[in-house]
Amino acid sequence: MVLKGCILANYEDIAGLARVSIATVSHVINGTRFVLPETQKRVREAMKKLKYRPNLYARGLATGKTNTVGLVISNINNPFYPELVQGTEEVAVKNNYNVFLCSTDYDLKKGLSTIGALISRKIDGIILASSQIDDSIINEIIDYGINFVMVDWGNRNIKTDSIIFDYRVGIQEAINHLVDRGHKRIFFISGPKKHKTSIVRINNFVESIKNLNKGDLEYKIVGGNHKLEGGYKAAKEIIKSDKIPSAVICSNDFTAIGAMHSFMDSGLKIPDDISIIGLDNIKLTEILKPSLTTIELERYNIGKTLMQLLINRVDKPELPLQKKVFKTKLIVRESTS
Amino acid sequence: MVLKGCILANYEDIAGLARVSIATVSHVINGTRFVLPETQKRVREAMKKLKYRPNLYARGLATGKTNTVGLVISNINNPFYPELVQGTEEVAVKNNYNVFLCSTDYDLKKGLSTIGALISRKIDGIILASSQIDDSIINEIIDYGINFVMVDWGNRNIKTDSIIFDYRVGIQEAINHLVDRGHKRIFFISGPKKHKTSIVRINNFVESIKNLNKGDLEYKIVGGNHKLEGGYKAAKEIIKSDKIPSAVICSNDFTAIGAMHSFMDSGLKIPDDISIIGLDNIKLTEILKPSLTTIELERYNIGKTLMQLLINRVDKPELPLQKKVFKTKLIVRESTS
DNA sequence: ATGAAAGCGCTAACAC
DNA sequence: GTGTTAGCGCTTTCAT
């Protein structure tokens, strides 16, 4: 028994001061049965006098409900996450939940051990928003009967509450926007091909081009890696090719920024010589010169929705499967013309 | 009693399977007394078979220690925080802690209620890294006898474990760097004057200028607000003045970026016509064109240190006061010449 | 309208 | 070398 450096009161103290039983204290606090107003008053006064704070550990042990959730992300330094995290936290706090923030750091092993820690902490549910989630992790959670909600990055359509992104609208808007401005050769710089989400984006791009193609559109997929440096290299490659495109759409904003720098370093003017479009709408895209036209993912709303879905599930385990699709949309800035 | 949708085993189950008492199970798990290797083996096998996970709520209730800490920040969208948060989380996980991430959203009331939630959650300690911390919050924590560590933004020298920033080295380096390159008129765009941290930065700037002044240096403080827009406005003001400085140091990176845009919009070339230096070294400073020369705060290390100090304190409450000073240093990039 | 007491899963003092 | 049992602070059933 570790010494608690604390003056913390408990039900017994309150009951003593208010001359009632601890059961009554509990019922006053939770409003779970009728207590005479007069008695209530005595209890509340005692609570105030003792600066009472409920012990959620004890309550959790007794009820099996902890009002705590785990949020598993890849890494908070990835600019995709801060807004999402904020969204989840806000909804959590409004509903009297607190959230354990956990990073997988792009490592499946770390992800798995994180899940173990969360289970031991008796969280009421888990939000899986890391892109490194595999079946071992999902099965672990299911085995222990834990509620969870996930971002289904690769549209695998997993049988659980989840949100998925529909890039099609945004990508289509991007292509329309370019075609409207007379662009005929549009390249796409992809993410790493082993990521489901990269594949989805590539497919959506090709699909959208084909939707619109009256035979006069040319396109090509160039490999990138979702990092600045990959975008930079891909752009260098593009410059060397015979026919330089007049516009480039990139699989994410970092790629777009890398490409932008690359083109600028080669003396090309943006958007005069070449137009660039990113995807994600991370914060810094509006700070750049020229600011980046990009396809928006509403990360803040995504965060809010994830937490809301989870809380729904916790409140009503028998709820039918919840799926939400987040459409994307084009944000026009200075990097296209 | 809420139904727990769980197959979770407890000591009783393990004890039954292994044909020992629950005390023995506990001692095997915690290594708290000698148990025959053979008995240990039976217990461990039973644990494995039952996929046992300790219930940290029960353990916490019994021991008074939860291996949980609260991290209070202003808002994760402030680019100052992600790296700090990552640092704290990494050290926490290494030490078997988990962290509740809480935002004050620049609101003292929200901060106070956050603290209440954390106390009820029986956290072992709190890291206060929000810039909105006042005495009411600190007193609340002290009243309840909770361990805490804080970022003493305004160098108030509060009597608790804390870290403070020493901007002097970095600012001095920045000024030296400029003077070495022949700059004689150096302006400073400040943060909001009601923030202690802004005041400290202004004072350090003036001090550093005076240290170096052989009578040929001119300076001036222009008001900003630590946001893009404030930097933009301040720079506009500067351009209108009689004597335009050849260099500007800014109280934070956002201010510097705002100023940079403002100067560029007015047709000035950076760094040819005017040099700019920021402070914080947030991630996007290296992505800009031109990339921003800035004064670094090692946020990742700050995060790691904060958590380490807290864990030290939790492990040894009688430890003497811990104070760490983080020096700043100049990172030279393209925005100065 | 309120109290007594069992029990949540664990730790640790005490017993043998 | 191991077992028994009294809590930790709360909820909740059963009594009255």
XYZ file of C-alpha atoms (C1' of nucleotides) in Angstrom:
706
model
C 0.000 0.000 0.000
C 1.688 3.121 -1.284
C 1.115 6.220 0.771
C -1.182 8.629 -0.963
C -0.036 12.156 -0.278
C -3.593 13.205 -0.134
C -6.326 14.761 1.809
C -8.861 13.061 -0.358
C -12.244 12.451 1.126
C -14.342 9.403 0.364
C -17.927 8.335 0.859
C -17.250 7.353 4.448
C -16.036 10.826 5.308
C -19.009 12.424 3.640
C -21.434 9.997 5.244
C -19.944 10.712 8.665
C -20.191 14.463 8.255
C -23.693 14.339 6.812
C -24.922 11.681 9.250
C -26.160 9.351 6.536
C -25.040 6.017 5.141
C -22.612 5.682 2.280
C -25.427 4.305 0.162
C -27.219 7.598 0.474
C -24.089 9.459 -0.482
C -23.835 7.368 -3.592
C -27.441 7.933 -4.496
C -27.196 11.652 -4.010
C -24.155 11.794 -6.221
C -25.624 9.654 -8.944
C -29.261 10.589 -8.576
C -30.110 6.899 -8.541
C -32.917 6.974 -5.993
C -35.028 9.382 -4.087
C -33.349 11.185 -1.226
C -35.079 13.809 0.882
C -34.073 17.303 -0.248
C -32.986 18.013 3.278
C -30.752 14.965 3.397
C -29.400 15.796 -0.029
C -28.466 19.213 1.173
C -26.519 17.831 4.107
C -24.670 15.495 1.799
C -23.817 18.172 -0.717
C -22.583 20.480 1.964
C -20.349 17.782 3.342
C -18.999 17.122 -0.128
C -18.190 20.756 -0.634
C -16.603 21.082 2.780
C -14.403 18.073 2.124
C -13.620 19.147 -1.446
C -14.756 15.747 -2.534
C -13.593 14.330 -5.851
C -14.983 11.021 -7.014
C -12.451 8.272 -7.463
C -13.050 7.091 -10.991
C -10.859 4.093 -10.419
C -13.115 2.775 -7.736
C -16.183 3.642 -9.726
C -14.774 1.946 -12.765
C -14.003 -1.155 -10.812
C -17.510 -1.285 -9.470
C -19.335 -0.499 -12.694
C -17.043 -1.820 -15.384
C -17.313 1.526 -17.143
C -14.367 3.877 -17.111
C -15.329 6.778 -19.388
C -11.928 6.462 -20.900
C -10.989 5.748 -24.492
C -7.779 5.061 -26.339
C -6.889 6.974 -29.477
C -4.321 5.167 -31.575
C -2.589 7.255 -34.223
C 0.582 6.831 -36.224
C 2.481 9.812 -34.925
C 1.334 13.200 -33.780
C 4.085 14.829 -35.821
C 2.372 13.784 -38.971
C 0.434 16.953 -39.804
C -2.556 14.868 -40.653
C -3.239 14.180 -36.989
C -3.368 17.283 -34.823
C -6.759 18.407 -36.054
C -8.155 14.910 -35.875
C -6.897 14.551 -32.328
C -8.428 17.848 -31.386
C -11.786 16.787 -32.791
C -11.777 13.552 -30.815
C -10.709 15.259 -27.634
C -13.391 17.897 -27.835
C -16.200 15.422 -28.281
C -14.713 13.225 -25.582
C -14.549 15.987 -23.001
C -18.079 17.102 -23.799
C -19.226 13.577 -22.995
C -17.138 13.246 -19.862
C -14.568 11.008 -21.402
C -10.811 11.321 -21.307
C -8.533 10.020 -23.962
C -5.265 8.155 -23.858
C -3.192 9.253 -26.817
C -1.084 6.426 -28.208
C 1.293 6.385 -31.170
C 2.198 3.332 -33.153
C 5.133 5.168 -34.718
C 4.480 3.239 -37.906
C 5.378 0.031 -36.106
C 2.975 -2.876 -35.895
C 4.667 -4.333 -32.824
C 4.358 -1.110 -30.940
C 0.761 -0.944 -32.056
C 0.018 -4.333 -30.637
C 1.592 -3.627 -27.286
C -0.271 -0.335 -27.165
C -3.515 -2.203 -27.522
C -2.501 -4.457 -24.655
C -1.847 -1.477 -22.429
C -5.214 0.004 -23.311
C -7.034 -3.231 -22.556
C -5.387 -3.390 -19.158
C -6.490 0.149 -18.571
C -10.089 -0.959 -19.091
C -10.832 1.662 -21.699
C -14.444 1.659 -22.855
C -13.354 1.722 -26.457
C -10.580 2.341 -28.934
C -10.281 4.577 -31.960
C -7.896 3.168 -34.515
C -6.715 6.041 -36.656
C -3.217 4.778 -37.280
C -2.451 3.699 -40.795
C -0.521 0.732 -39.382
C -3.337 -1.532 -38.368
C -3.363 -5.143 -39.393
C -5.476 -8.164 -38.615
C -3.415 -9.138 -35.598
C -4.386 -5.889 -33.958
C -7.994 -6.039 -34.968
C -8.315 -9.631 -33.841
C -6.768 -8.822 -30.500
C -9.360 -6.156 -29.912
C -12.205 -8.344 -31.028
C -10.974 -11.256 -28.897
C -11.248 -9.134 -25.811
C -14.650 -7.866 -26.836
C -13.608 -4.230 -26.877
C -15.618 -1.634 -28.721
C -13.718 0.070 -31.469
C -14.049 2.396 -34.407
C -11.550 2.705 -37.168
C -10.409 4.704 -40.124
C -10.581 2.231 -42.942
C -7.748 3.750 -44.923
C -7.709 1.221 -47.697
C -11.478 0.854 -47.988
C -11.205 -2.760 -46.930
C -14.734 -2.530 -45.692
C -14.052 -4.159 -42.393
C -17.022 -5.345 -40.411
C -16.900 -2.749 -37.679
C -17.858 0.844 -37.061
C -15.666 2.875 -39.329
C -15.199 5.856 -41.520
C -13.809 5.782 -45.010
C -12.666 8.517 -47.332
C -14.055 9.030 -50.759
C -11.373 10.810 -52.721
C -13.319 10.597 -55.945
C -15.296 13.785 -55.665
C -12.243 15.850 -54.807
C -10.038 14.284 -57.435
C -12.726 14.686 -60.036
C -13.103 18.336 -59.067
C -9.358 18.761 -59.335
C -9.257 17.324 -62.821
C -12.265 19.309 -63.933
C -10.661 22.439 -62.567
C -7.519 21.743 -64.603
C -9.307 20.747 -67.769
C -11.478 23.849 -67.547
C -8.284 25.860 -67.593
C -7.098 24.125 -70.716
C -4.773 21.518 -69.292
C -4.378 18.422 -71.479
C -1.414 16.615 -69.965
C -1.932 15.862 -66.301
C 0.462 13.693 -64.325
C -0.098 12.064 -60.965
C 2.649 11.588 -58.410
C 1.635 8.660 -56.247
C 2.405 7.543 -52.711
C 4.236 4.328 -51.831
C 2.573 1.550 -53.796
C 2.429 -0.838 -50.855
C -0.013 1.384 -48.995
C -3.629 0.580 -49.665
C -4.449 4.226 -49.447
C -1.957 5.090 -52.184
C -3.504 2.519 -54.468
C -6.963 3.855 -53.831
C -5.838 7.363 -54.717
C -4.170 6.225 -57.911
C -7.238 4.300 -58.986
C -9.492 7.221 -58.246
C -7.277 9.473 -60.322
C -7.299 7.148 -63.315
C -11.009 6.605 -62.996
C -11.679 10.330 -62.852
C -9.519 11.026 -65.879
C -11.340 8.357 -67.826
C -14.691 9.761 -66.813
C -13.788 12.980 -68.493
C -11.628 11.883 -71.350
C -12.855 12.844 -74.777
C -9.671 11.430 -76.247
C -7.625 14.535 -75.744
C -6.322 13.939 -72.256
C -2.956 12.414 -71.540
C -1.901 11.182 -68.138
C 0.828 9.259 -66.417
C 1.516 7.930 -62.922
C 4.914 8.760 -61.441
C 6.107 7.054 -58.277
C 6.519 9.032 -55.053
C 6.516 8.159 -51.382
C 4.248 10.640 -49.635
C 7.274 12.581 -48.438
C 8.806 15.874 -49.547
C 11.829 14.162 -50.927
C 9.804 11.702 -52.996
C 7.846 14.534 -54.549
C 11.053 16.379 -55.276
C 12.574 13.401 -57.065
C 9.452 12.559 -58.996
C 9.277 16.116 -60.247
C 12.913 15.997 -61.358
C 12.077 12.868 -63.300
C 9.099 14.572 -64.864
C 11.187 17.519 -65.988
C 13.580 15.209 -67.773
C 10.836 13.479 -69.745
C 10.058 14.408 -73.374
C 6.725 15.939 -72.811
C 6.379 17.934 -69.645
C 2.836 18.030 -68.303
C 1.168 21.343 -67.670
C -0.280 20.128 -64.399
C 0.524 17.633 -61.687
C -1.785 16.192 -59.062
C -0.076 14.671 -56.055
C -1.137 11.881 -53.742
C -0.578 14.065 -50.704
C 0.467 17.580 -49.797
C 4.039 16.746 -48.886
C 4.539 15.234 -52.288
C 3.062 18.343 -53.844
C 5.313 20.639 -51.866
C 8.381 18.608 -52.737
C 7.402 18.735 -56.385
C 6.764 22.434 -56.181
C 10.231 23.068 -54.811
C 11.721 20.874 -57.455
C 10.007 22.711 -60.292
C 10.924 26.059 -58.801
C 14.544 25.006 -58.431
C 14.532 24.131 -62.114
C 13.392 27.610 -62.966
C 9.773 26.777 -63.676
C 7.174 29.238 -62.455
C 4.147 28.045 -60.553
C 1.419 28.236 -61.658
C 2.470 29.927 -64.905
C 4.592 27.092 -66.240
C 3.060 24.257 -64.330
C 0.089 23.814 -61.999
C 0.215 21.692 -58.876
C -2.497 20.184 -56.716
C -1.999 18.400 -53.428
C -4.219 16.257 -51.246
C -5.004 16.492 -47.515
C -5.108 20.247 -47.060
C -2.631 20.260 -44.228
C -2.256 23.579 -42.474
C 0.909 24.720 -44.117
C -0.491 24.536 -47.637
C -2.061 27.940 -47.149
C 1.121 29.434 -45.782
C 3.301 28.550 -48.732
C 4.121 30.935 -51.544
C 2.391 30.194 -53.829
C -0.230 28.674 -51.575
C -1.179 25.182 -52.655
C -4.389 24.200 -54.350
C -5.333 20.966 -52.676
C -8.039 18.437 -51.983
C -9.466 18.699 -48.528
C -9.970 16.019 -45.935
C -11.901 17.459 -43.041
C -9.705 16.125 -40.325
C -11.327 17.990 -37.478
C -14.761 16.648 -38.379
C -13.313 13.222 -38.924
C -11.970 13.302 -35.388
C -15.274 14.441 -33.975
C -17.141 11.792 -35.903
C -14.817 8.998 -34.844
C -15.349 9.813 -31.200
C -19.071 10.203 -31.648
C -19.370 6.831 -33.341
C -17.411 5.236 -30.534
C -19.515 6.824 -27.834
C -22.669 5.729 -29.640
C -21.370 2.196 -29.669
C -20.368 2.253 -26.007
C -23.772 3.560 -25.046
C -25.596 1.064 -27.206
C -23.552 -2.024 -28.015
C -26.336 -3.518 -30.092
C -26.454 -0.557 -32.463
C -26.304 -1.535 -36.150
C -22.967 -1.128 -37.880
C -22.000 2.517 -38.321
C -20.222 3.613 -41.485
C -19.505 7.170 -42.484
C -18.046 8.296 -45.750
C -16.077 11.509 -45.861
C -16.112 13.128 -49.231
C -13.232 15.299 -50.289
C -13.396 18.653 -51.974
C -11.119 20.887 -53.956
C -9.686 23.993 -52.340
C -8.437 26.336 -55.031
C -5.444 28.449 -54.128
C -2.538 29.931 -56.022
C -0.707 26.912 -57.372
C -3.073 26.322 -60.270
C -4.062 28.394 -63.261
C -23.290 -3.464 -12.533
C -22.866 -2.954 -16.248
C -22.309 -6.101 -18.216
C -18.764 -6.362 -19.403
C -18.702 -7.918 -22.843
C -15.651 -9.766 -21.866
C -14.020 -13.057 -21.457
C -11.522 -11.509 -19.142
C -9.853 -13.779 -16.655
C -8.952 -12.707 -13.163
C -6.754 -14.031 -10.368
C -9.428 -16.448 -9.262
C -9.568 -18.085 -12.677
C -5.816 -18.355 -12.845
C -5.584 -19.658 -9.294
C -8.188 -22.308 -10.049
C -6.461 -23.501 -13.192
C -3.019 -23.493 -11.607
C -4.240 -24.971 -8.310
C -2.740 -22.231 -6.172
C -4.130 -19.348 -4.148
C -4.729 -15.908 -5.562
C -1.930 -14.579 -3.373
C 0.504 -16.796 -5.210
C -0.799 -15.565 -8.512
C -0.219 -12.012 -7.401
C 3.286 -12.787 -6.242
C 4.196 -14.543 -9.437
C 2.963 -11.609 -11.457
C 4.703 -9.013 -9.358
C 7.743 -11.001 -8.271
C 7.046 -9.936 -4.722
C 7.966 -13.136 -2.941
C 9.557 -16.458 -3.597
C 7.465 -18.973 -5.475
C 8.717 -22.417 -6.512
C 9.770 -22.415 -10.174
C 7.395 -25.290 -10.718
C 4.485 -23.398 -9.220
C 5.444 -20.319 -11.171
C 5.328 -22.328 -14.337
C 1.831 -23.573 -13.637
C 0.675 -20.046 -12.947
C 2.246 -18.656 -16.075
C 0.752 -21.363 -18.189
C -2.665 -20.693 -16.772
C -2.223 -16.996 -17.480
C -1.300 -17.691 -21.048
C -4.155 -20.103 -21.525
C -6.636 -17.590 -20.199
C -5.049 -14.702 -22.113
C -4.855 -12.875 -18.840
C -4.600 -9.107 -18.795
C -4.116 -7.330 -15.491
C -6.866 -4.947 -14.526
C -5.034 -1.730 -13.847
C -8.113 -0.223 -12.295
C -8.184 -2.821 -9.583
C -4.465 -2.589 -9.123
C -4.615 1.152 -8.938
C -7.342 1.040 -6.378
C -5.347 -1.351 -4.244
C -1.995 0.390 -4.540
C -2.897 4.020 -5.031
C -0.587 4.105 -8.047
C -2.045 4.226 -11.521
C 0.918 4.643 -13.872
C -1.083 7.284 -15.609
C -0.246 10.935 -16.115
C -2.055 13.938 -17.487
C -0.464 16.157 -20.094
C -2.063 19.566 -20.248
C -1.304 21.617 -23.344
C -2.932 24.620 -24.952
C -3.975 23.056 -28.211
C -2.425 20.334 -30.281
C -2.938 22.422 -33.408
C -0.361 24.843 -32.199
C 2.706 23.580 -34.039
C 4.712 24.041 -30.910
C 3.139 20.978 -29.331
C 3.271 17.880 -31.512
C 6.942 17.235 -30.955
C 6.671 17.959 -27.261
C 3.753 15.564 -26.982
C 5.667 12.908 -28.836
C 8.609 13.279 -26.467
C 6.435 12.896 -23.394
C 4.612 9.932 -24.815
C 7.779 8.092 -25.715
C 9.281 8.425 -22.275
C 5.954 7.549 -20.707
C 5.525 4.354 -22.680
C 9.095 3.309 -21.956
C 8.283 3.591 -18.267
C 4.937 1.847 -18.506
C 2.893 4.950 -18.180
C 0.039 6.104 -20.343
C -0.872 9.697 -20.873
C -4.146 11.546 -20.949
C -3.875 14.363 -23.438
C -5.832 17.428 -22.373
C -6.197 20.814 -24.056
C -7.014 24.022 -22.283
C -7.843 25.684 -25.600
C -6.422 28.896 -24.200
C -9.200 28.971 -21.643
C -8.504 29.053 -17.923
C -11.918 27.651 -17.029
C -11.443 24.686 -19.268
C -8.006 24.240 -17.771
C -9.397 24.113 -14.275
C -12.065 21.582 -15.096
C -9.480 19.503 -16.912
C -7.440 19.361 -13.737
C -10.512 18.194 -11.860
C -11.055 15.381 -14.316
C -7.449 14.323 -13.994
C -7.599 14.297 -10.225
C -10.663 12.095 -10.329
C -8.814 9.803 -12.663
C -6.155 9.359 -10.001
C -3.292 10.267 -12.261
C 0.111 9.912 -10.635
C 1.117 13.315 -11.863
C 0.437 16.182 -14.221
C 2.560 17.955 -16.780
C 1.493 21.540 -17.260
C 2.702 22.633 -20.658
C -0.166 24.924 -21.471
C 0.621 28.610 -21.571
C -2.680 29.297 -19.808
C -1.828 28.317 -16.277
C -2.590 30.589 -13.395
C -2.449 30.346 -9.642
C -5.954 28.929 -9.335
C -4.848 25.918 -11.315
C -1.569 25.512 -9.526
C -3.211 25.856 -6.138
C -5.821 23.298 -7.026
C -3.123 20.805 -7.855
C -1.139 21.560 -4.751
C -4.253 21.363 -2.548
C -4.843 17.833 -3.666
C -1.206 16.927 -3.175
C -0.661 15.938 -6.782
C 2.798 15.737 -8.271
C 3.327 18.062 -11.150
C 5.924 19.494 -13.454
C 5.504 22.615 -15.476
C 6.849 24.742 -18.241
C 7.505 28.030 -16.557
C 6.877 30.126 -19.627
C 7.335 33.482 -18.000
C 10.289 32.480 -15.808
C 8.197 33.125 -12.723
C 10.423 30.705 -10.892
C 7.615 28.825 -9.320
C 8.508 26.533 -6.458
C 7.941 23.246 -8.240
C 9.702 20.960 -10.674
C 9.885 22.877 -13.896
C 11.726 23.725 -17.020
C 12.394 27.187 -18.286
C 13.668 28.488 -21.578
C 16.683 30.662 -21.894
C 16.241 32.590 -25.104
C 19.305 34.698 -24.490
C 21.877 32.482 -26.133
C 19.803 32.063 -29.283
C 18.850 35.703 -29.534
C 22.410 36.764 -28.951
C 23.549 34.379 -31.672
C 20.915 35.790 -33.975
C 22.066 39.341 -33.416
C 25.723 38.411 -33.773
C 24.901 36.620 -36.980
C 23.242 39.730 -38.350
C 25.894 42.158 -37.156
C 28.599 39.957 -38.621
C 26.866 40.365 -41.927
C 26.884 44.119 -41.633
C 23.374 44.804 -40.351
C 23.058 47.999 -38.313
C 19.307 48.516 -38.033
C 17.584 45.514 -36.494
C 13.920 45.564 -35.527
C 12.051 43.161 -33.296
C 8.432 42.183 -33.824
C 7.065 41.145 -30.467
C 4.264 38.882 -29.297
C 1.221 40.065 -27.351
C 2.507 42.192 -24.522
C 0.253 40.613 -21.914
C 2.031 37.274 -22.236
C 4.911 36.852 -19.837
C 6.759 34.927 -22.481
C 6.519 37.818 -24.939
C 7.939 40.188 -22.389
C 10.814 37.862 -21.655
C 11.660 37.659 -25.336
C 11.567 41.408 -25.777
C 13.805 41.933 -22.771
C 16.251 39.344 -23.969
C 16.392 41.035 -27.356
C 17.089 44.459 -25.906
C 19.629 43.047 -23.509
C 21.442 41.240 -26.300
C 21.539 44.292 -28.504
C 22.976 46.324 -25.680
C 25.603 43.712 -24.982
C 26.940 44.195 -28.447
C 26.284 47.811 -29.108
C 29.358 49.870 -29.870
C 27.126 52.843 -30.553
C 26.376 51.948 -34.114
C 23.358 49.703 -33.676
C 19.784 50.915 -33.971
C 16.794 48.921 -32.883
C 13.083 49.197 -32.340
C 10.284 47.032 -30.961
C 7.190 46.678 -33.113
C 4.028 45.083 -31.735
C 2.779 41.758 -33.049
C 0.597 39.008 -31.665
C 2.380 35.729 -32.325
C 0.145 35.042 -35.274
C 0.698 35.265 -39.036
C -1.579 38.206 -39.358
C 0.163 40.166 -36.612
C 3.502 39.652 -38.290
C 2.033 40.734 -41.590
C 0.658 43.952 -40.156
C 3.776 44.770 -38.192
C 5.844 44.381 -41.333
C 3.526 46.690 -43.255
C 4.012 49.249 -40.547
C 7.754 48.824 -40.741
C 7.784 49.392 -44.484
C 5.962 52.663 -44.042
C 8.470 54.011 -41.546
C 11.266 56.434 -42.549
C 14.150 54.139 -42.081
C 13.540 50.573 -43.034
C 15.652 48.098 -41.093
C 17.853 45.660 -42.927
C 16.874 42.853 -40.595
C 13.951 41.816 -38.428
C 13.917 39.326 -35.596
C 10.507 38.013 -34.644
C 9.144 36.759 -31.356
C 7.952 33.538 -32.959
C 7.969 31.775 -36.294
C 4.415 32.639 -37.248
C 5.193 36.280 -36.814
C 8.284 35.844 -38.962
C 6.350 34.082 -41.696
C 3.652 36.748 -41.685
C 6.309 39.411 -41.930
C 8.054 37.552 -44.705
C 4.873 37.410 -46.761
C 4.252 41.064 -46.118
C 7.698 42.093 -47.287
C 7.466 39.874 -50.330
C 4.063 41.269 -51.192
C 5.612 44.733 -51.062
C 8.207 43.676 -53.580
C 11.090 43.272 -51.182
C 13.403 40.337 -51.743
C 14.348 38.093 -48.860
C 17.123 37.967 -47.845
C 18.572 40.439 -50.358
C 16.553 43.451 -49.268
C 15.735 42.379 -45.766
C 16.718 39.502 -43.489
C 14.263 37.738 -41.215
C 14.760 35.529 -38.196
C 12.048 33.618 -36.373
C 11.881 31.829 -33.053
C 10.685 28.298 -32.206
C 11.920 26.398 -35.243
C 8.545 24.890 -36.019
C 8.608 22.254 -38.710
C 7.351 24.319 -41.558
C 10.170 26.862 -41.318
C 12.382 24.549 -43.316
C 9.771 23.978 -45.964
C 9.248 27.608 -46.844
C 10.902 29.356 -49.750
C 13.127 30.928 -48.637
C 13.484 28.688 -45.624
C 13.486 30.601 -42.386
C 16.498 31.274 -40.218
C 15.198 30.770 -36.709
C 16.042 30.204 -33.093
C 15.496 26.667 -31.997
C 13.598 25.345 -29.015
C 14.166 21.628 -28.758
C 10.591 20.668 -28.266
C 11.084 16.939 -28.520
C 13.720 16.977 -25.804
C 11.623 19.309 -23.747
C 8.808 16.774 -23.876
C 11.081 13.936 -22.914
C 12.547 15.936 -20.061
C 9.178 16.994 -18.707
C 8.045 13.405 -18.482
C 11.319 12.275 -16.999
C 11.170 14.919 -14.296
C 7.632 13.886 -13.461
C 8.496 10.220 -13.249
C 11.463 11.028 -11.047
C 9.176 12.918 -8.724
C 6.550 10.177 -8.649
C 9.202 7.599 -7.864
C 10.816 9.753 -5.206
C 8.504 12.397 -3.794
C 11.195 13.704 -1.463
C 13.578 14.496 -4.332
C 14.966 18.048 -4.207
C 13.379 20.566 -6.562
C 14.174 19.842 -10.193
C 14.793 22.738 -12.591
C 16.058 22.420 -16.124
C 16.997 25.263 -18.386
C 16.677 24.806 -22.119
C 19.006 26.995 -24.049
C 18.087 28.106 -27.538
C 20.289 28.153 -30.564
C 20.339 29.795 -33.954
C 19.544 27.724 -37.019
C 20.791 29.537 -40.085
C 18.761 29.027 -43.252
C 17.998 31.108 -46.291
C 16.131 34.093 -44.903
C 19.226 35.923 -43.705
C 22.280 37.302 -45.472
C -36.733 7.144 2.614
C -32.598 5.047 4.172
C -29.109 1.522 5.787
C -26.213 -2.837 5.660
C -23.420 -5.525 3.208
C -21.631 -8.029 -0.794
C -18.592 -7.581 -4.466
C -15.643 -5.381 -8.562
C -9.993 -7.405 -9.148
C -6.214 -6.566 -7.032
C -2.332 -6.069 -3.059
C -0.184 -7.077 1.176
C -0.232 -8.047 6.034
C -0.648 -11.991 8.656
C -0.812 -16.789 9.358
C 1.093 -21.530 9.200
C 6.579 -21.917 0.187
C 1.882 -20.888 0.165
C -2.855 -19.716 1.758
C -6.428 -16.567 4.072
C -8.310 -12.377 4.410
C -8.946 -7.440 5.006
C -9.093 -3.651 2.632
C -8.824 0.174 -1.700
C -13.669 3.472 -2.864
C -17.292 2.767 -5.132
C -22.227 0.603 -6.811
C -26.202 -1.936 -6.016
C -29.178 -5.563 -4.116
C -31.749 -6.628 -0.397
C -33.787 -5.266 3.963
C -36.458 -2.420 6.827
